């Protein structure tokens, strides 16, 4: 993929109405703002390039002047001070230019970060648009028919469970009534009669599965006692009325227990019915929400179909603006590289200036030594001139004296004159 965001992919999004006009206007405003910032920064870079060129030319001129002044040994201190001042000014200008270049680098980095953030935001928006388009193509929202069918299935299941529970309760009631109405058979033995009474008393208390199993056991025991009963059982039962009372009391207690269990089951069933009604209300709310979503989807589709074609032209213009901004950014980077090379050239010139300054200091020291030697020579010349004047005075005195001395003594004073 190219670095430039391919805005052609946004065309289906605009057609389906997934991008709002507010977002489009915000993108357009950001592109204009970025374009203005890039233009301002290009102007700043151009000004910096011009200033660097001028500074470079001034530095070259200063270098030539300093070299010429260093080659020619001069005794004027004013020229030396001017050279130092020019060098200091050149260094200050170079420092200012370095600061401006650093600021330019910082601005360029900020601009690059901002461009990266804008690209990331554009890519995230593009991914969201593609995801929404794919979801709108593949996924199908639940229709009210699906919701109603699911609701009917749940209601049928609840009705079936209620029917099963009602049938089981009816069977339990019929069995308890039959077992209470049927008396003990007189053709049974005492042990079998006792078992029959116990079987009449025993009732299930835990769960429906245990009840069905115990009822089967009681039916088998009753059949067994009917086959192997005797008349002694009837006599034993007639001779024990208190036992019958106890049995009746136990049966009444068991009936009460059964009634309590049935009431508990009724409460459970009523709770399930309340939950079913709650589900019904939730399903109705879901139906209303689905209808609202369908209406909104239809409105969005109509808006997407009725989007004017002018937006696509604006998108093309935005793409062109982005390409121009990228070109301007590349130009700014090239300008920064040029400025760095110019800075390196200035640094090299400064190094040469330092070498020239070292040579100039060496020549200055030699000049000072020569000046000292000249001063000492001048002193010696002055001393020699004074001595010469004294000798001249002495010679004049001797000549005057020689004129006064007679000729006979000239021979004697000749060696003195030679001396």
C-alpha atoms as one frame of an Amber mdcrd trajectory, in Angstrom:
protein
   0.000   0.000   0.000   1.101   3.550  -0.678   1.727   5.993   2.134  -1.069
   8.155   0.772  -4.443   7.196   2.178  -6.537   5.776  -0.630  -9.705   7.765
  -0.328 -11.360   5.830  -3.152 -12.176   3.160  -0.604 -14.354   5.651   1.254
 -16.764   5.742  -1.694 -18.954   2.783  -0.537 -18.956   4.272   2.959 -20.314
   7.575   1.646 -22.881   5.710  -0.426 -24.105   3.774   2.627 -24.118   6.844
   4.890 -21.576   5.526   7.421 -19.546   8.804   7.319 -21.323  11.912   8.515
 -20.981  15.384   7.049 -19.487  16.658  10.311 -16.590  14.172  10.073 -16.053
  15.100   6.419 -15.903  18.824   7.272 -13.463  18.142  10.115 -11.150  16.250
   7.727 -11.327  19.100   5.228 -10.500  21.677   7.935  -7.518  19.594   9.099
  -6.154  19.378   5.548  -6.406  23.180   5.091  -4.716  23.777   8.436  -1.897
  21.367   7.608  -1.412  23.052   4.248  -1.092  26.467   5.906   1.390  25.141
   8.454   3.495  23.571   5.715   3.528  26.844   3.735   4.594  28.831   6.808
   7.346  26.353   7.597   8.591  26.411   4.013   8.824  30.212   4.201  10.753
  29.963   7.471  13.142  27.420   5.953  13.722  29.658   2.942  14.525  32.616
   5.202  16.936  30.474   7.184  18.651  29.335   3.980  19.072  32.955   2.858
  20.475  33.970   6.249  22.890  31.062   6.250  24.076  31.967   2.750  24.686
  35.556   3.820  26.482  34.449   6.971  28.631  32.077   4.937  29.634  34.846
   2.542  30.404  37.191   5.455  32.500  34.469   7.115  34.433  33.923   3.890
  35.120  37.635   3.585  36.262  37.764   7.195  38.527  34.791   6.607  40.133
  36.451   3.615  40.629  39.696   5.517  42.135  37.922   8.511  44.458  35.860
   6.313  45.660  38.960   4.503  46.185  40.780   7.776  48.005  37.776   9.237
  50.337  37.503   6.260  51.280  41.160   6.380  53.035  41.927   9.674  51.545
  45.185  10.870  52.127  47.210  13.990  48.645  48.757  14.121  46.734  47.550
  17.165  43.439  48.909  15.828  43.458  46.413  12.968  44.081  43.557  15.393
  41.154  44.631  17.612  38.867  44.942  14.577  39.824  41.443  13.526  38.958
  40.084  16.995  35.642  41.913  16.962  34.767  40.540  13.534  35.613  37.037
  14.660  33.426  37.383  17.750  30.551  38.708  15.657  30.896  35.800  13.240
  30.796  33.315  16.146  27.678  34.965  17.589  25.957  34.827  14.211  26.852
  31.170  13.850  25.425  30.412  17.303  22.202  32.228  16.416  21.932  30.254
  13.191  22.524  27.002  15.088  19.697  27.881  17.488  17.402  28.657  14.585
  18.317  25.366  12.942  17.530  23.497  16.143  14.154  25.193  16.270  13.601
  24.230  12.643  14.466  20.606  13.456  12.015  20.645  16.361   9.264  22.104
  14.187   9.961  19.494  11.510   9.764  16.693  14.110   6.483  18.079  15.457
   5.100  18.283  11.927   6.156  14.676  11.237   4.525  13.486  14.473   1.350
  15.374  13.620   1.309  13.889  10.124   1.793  10.396  11.555  -1.059  10.908
  14.007  -3.322  12.165  11.216  -2.394   9.151   9.094  -3.127   6.798  12.009
  -6.498   8.460  12.565  -7.305   8.190   8.863  -6.347   4.506   8.836  -8.461
   3.829  11.940 -11.435   5.565  10.313 -10.875   3.569   7.141 -10.756   0.289
   9.088 -13.939   1.197  10.948 -15.667   2.022   7.676 -14.557  -1.265   6.127
 -15.716  -3.171   9.227 -19.133  -1.499   9.145 -19.451  -2.192   5.415 -18.534
  -5.866   5.880 -20.891  -6.206   8.847 -23.731  -4.603   6.875 -23.089  -7.010
   3.976 -22.694 -10.253   5.969 -24.744  -9.958   9.166 -28.555 -10.032   9.161
 -30.423  -8.346  12.033 -33.093 -10.439  13.857 -36.540  -9.963  12.412 -39.773
  -9.840  14.460 -40.682 -13.231  12.963 -37.562 -14.803  14.533 -38.356 -13.210
  17.889 -41.989 -14.382  17.810 -40.974 -17.928  16.861 -38.515 -18.117  19.717
 -41.139 -16.780  22.114 -43.681 -19.381  20.938 -41.138 -22.200  21.429 -40.449
 -21.087  25.010 -44.185 -20.866  25.773 -44.773 -24.357  24.367 -41.980 -25.773
  26.521 -43.455 -24.153  29.643 -46.938 -25.446  28.807 -45.620 -28.990  28.337
 -43.884 -28.832  31.713 -47.094 -27.573  33.357 -49.125 -30.373  31.770 -46.637
 -33.008  32.979 -46.705 -31.627  36.523 -50.521 -31.507  36.576 -50.767 -35.120
  35.389 -48.297 -36.279  38.025 -50.250 -34.435  40.731 -53.514 -36.028  39.566
 -51.955 -39.480  39.603 -50.633 -38.938  43.121 -54.027 -37.747  44.383 -55.857
 -40.706  42.807 -53.406 -43.186  44.309 -53.675 -41.655  47.760 -57.486 -41.689
  47.579 -57.582 -45.298  46.346 -55.149 -46.450  49.012 -57.137 -44.688  51.768
 -60.550 -46.000  50.601 -59.405 -49.614  50.120 -59.348 -51.455  53.543 -57.148
 -54.386  54.577 -58.136 -57.711  53.158 -59.338 -60.326  55.766 -57.879 -63.244
  53.845 -54.326 -62.244  54.756 -51.943 -63.280  57.496 -51.110 -60.868  60.382
 -47.645 -60.184  58.992 -49.053 -59.394  55.534 -51.729 -57.173  57.047 -49.139
 -55.237  58.958 -47.155 -54.815  55.781 -50.281 -53.611  54.004 -50.973 -51.055
  56.770 -47.366 -49.866  56.577 -47.685 -49.642  52.821 -50.840 -47.522  53.279
 -48.927 -45.243  55.666 -45.724 -44.885  53.671 -45.726 -41.922  51.282 -42.951
 -40.221  49.318 -41.500 -36.953  50.620 -38.372 -36.208  48.575 -38.917 -35.990
  44.800 -41.101 -37.183  41.929 -38.716 -39.957  40.874 -38.702 -41.432  44.403
 -42.491 -41.223  44.512 -42.937 -43.215  41.303 -40.473 -45.895  42.524 -42.168
 -46.261  45.904 -45.627 -46.487  44.289 -44.391 -49.338  42.138 -43.034 -51.136
  45.222 -46.367 -50.646  47.048 -48.325 -52.071  44.083 -46.079 -55.126  43.989
 -46.447 -55.658  47.737 -50.263 -55.346  47.503 -50.404 -57.941  44.719 -48.186
 -60.303  46.747 -50.343 -59.927  49.859 -53.539 -60.501  47.885 -52.194 -63.791
  46.564 -50.860 -65.115  49.952 -53.366 -63.646  52.493 -55.368 -65.481  55.249
 -58.392 -64.810  57.554 -56.108 -64.321  60.608 -55.145 -60.883  59.398 -58.746
 -59.638  59.600 -59.086 -60.960  63.183 -55.776 -59.307  64.209 -56.901 -56.000
  62.792 -60.328 -56.172  64.481 -58.680 -56.925  67.828 -56.399 -53.864  67.623
 -58.542 -50.636  67.289 -55.850 -48.365  68.831 -53.475 -49.343  66.048 -56.059
 -48.297  63.478 -56.363 -44.904  65.112 -52.614 -44.486  65.035 -52.601 -45.511
  61.405 -55.365 -43.011  60.572 -53.437 -40.264  62.368 -50.302 -41.129  60.419
 -52.269 -41.152  57.160 -53.735 -37.737  57.970 -50.266 -36.387  58.655 -49.028
 -37.781  55.405 -51.953 -36.190  53.560 -51.024 -32.878  55.138 -47.467 -33.355
  53.972 -48.660 -34.090  50.473 -50.834 -30.968  50.511 -47.868 -28.878  51.602
 -45.740 -30.356  48.848 -48.463 -29.648  46.302 -48.696 -26.048  47.507 -44.935
 -25.689  47.148 -45.134 -27.063  43.616 -47.974 -24.628  42.840 -45.807 -21.760
  44.075 -42.951 -22.940  41.891 -45.235 -23.179  38.871 -46.622 -19.681  39.596
 -43.042 -18.351  39.770 -42.273 -19.962  36.426 -45.404 -18.388  34.966 -44.301
 -14.951  36.275 -40.881 -15.494  34.680 -42.625 -16.432  31.413 -44.639 -13.213
  31.559 -41.441 -11.277  32.206 -39.894 -12.978  29.169 -42.950 -12.026  27.156
 -42.554  -8.353  28.121 -38.820  -8.482  27.269 -39.624 -10.021  23.904 -42.077
  -7.241  23.173 -39.456  -4.644  24.030 -36.985  -6.420  21.758 -39.540  -6.359
  18.963 -39.977  -2.599  19.350 -36.196  -2.101  19.382 -35.751  -4.231  16.268
 -38.424  -2.241  14.485 -36.711   1.015  15.442 -33.340  -0.325  14.234 -34.852
  -1.437  10.949 -36.382   1.997  10.442 -33.051   3.681  11.208 -31.242   1.323
   8.827 -33.726   2.124   6.078 -33.287   5.863   6.680 -29.495   5.512   6.556
 -29.687   3.536   3.322 -31.908   6.191   1.778 -29.517   8.933   2.926 -26.550
   7.004   1.492 -28.318   6.512  -1.835 -29.278  10.192  -1.971 -25.724  11.499
  -1.282 -24.764  14.124  -3.923 -21.900  13.416  -6.310 -20.113  16.641  -5.353
 -18.651  14.948  -2.281 -16.609  12.613  -4.470 -15.046  15.596  -6.234 -14.156
  17.056  -2.841 -12.583  13.745  -1.848 -10.428  13.823  -4.987  -9.355  17.362
  -4.189  -8.479  16.302  -0.644  -6.370  13.474  -1.994  -4.519  15.881  -4.283
  -3.949  18.223  -1.353  -2.496  15.355   0.674  -0.113  14.500  -2.168   1.000
  18.135  -2.360   1.540  18.235   1.388   3.721  15.140   1.203   5.778  16.743
  -1.568   6.208  19.886   0.508   7.270  17.790   3.486   9.917  16.071   1.379
  11.150  19.469   0.202  11.367  20.641   3.822  13.445  17.566   4.691  15.760
  18.319   1.748  16.123  21.898   2.932  17.022  20.680   6.403  19.735  18.449
   4.945  21.116  21.410   2.973  21.175  23.516   6.127  23.059  20.784   7.968
  25.665  20.661   5.205  26.019  24.441   5.340  26.496  24.257   9.094  29.242
  21.705   8.621  30.932  24.050   6.116  30.714  26.896   8.642  32.273  24.684
  11.287  35.120  23.864   8.922  35.640  27.575   8.273  35.748  28.145  12.018
  38.405  25.457  12.334  40.443  27.220   9.652  39.980  30.489  11.499  41.296
  28.857  14.627  44.408  27.702  12.719  44.915  31.205  11.307  44.470  32.688
  14.771  47.125  30.338  16.160  49.519  31.392  13.391  48.704  35.013  14.029
  49.425  34.610  17.756  52.763  32.963  16.876  53.626  35.895  14.606  52.526
  38.307  17.310  54.891  36.708  19.783  57.699  36.930  17.237  56.834  40.595
  16.649  56.978  41.280  20.355  60.379  39.580  20.572  61.583  41.613  17.561
  60.221  44.823  19.077  62.055  44.055  22.296  65.272  43.375  20.395  64.779
  46.630  18.418  64.224  48.540  21.660  67.404  47.087  23.139  69.258  47.936
  19.898  67.944  51.491  20.053  69.202  51.799  23.633  72.564  50.456  22.603
  72.664  52.913  19.670  71.810  55.773  21.984  74.564  54.723  24.327  76.975
  54.441  21.398  75.936  57.864  20.128  76.549  59.361  23.587  79.952  57.656
  23.739  80.705  58.863  20.213  79.841  62.420  21.194  82.088  62.184  24.221
  84.911  60.870  22.062  84.386  63.693  19.596  84.594  66.189  22.453  87.787
  64.545  23.694  89.238  64.615  20.164  88.453  68.298  19.858  90.065  68.951
  23.217  93.113  66.972  22.182  93.337  68.830  18.890  93.206  72.160  20.700
  95.869  70.980  23.054  97.955  69.666  20.158  97.962  73.090  18.597  99.379
  74.511  21.782 102.134  71.858  22.227 105.484  72.798  20.548 106.771  70.941
  17.581 109.490  69.216  19.542 107.017  67.276  21.546 104.984  66.168  18.558
 107.152  63.134  18.168 106.471  62.091  21.722 102.689  62.530  21.449 102.305
  60.809  18.128 101.676  57.387  19.654  99.124  58.891  22.008  97.287  60.375
  19.081  97.320  56.981  17.442  95.920  55.494  20.523
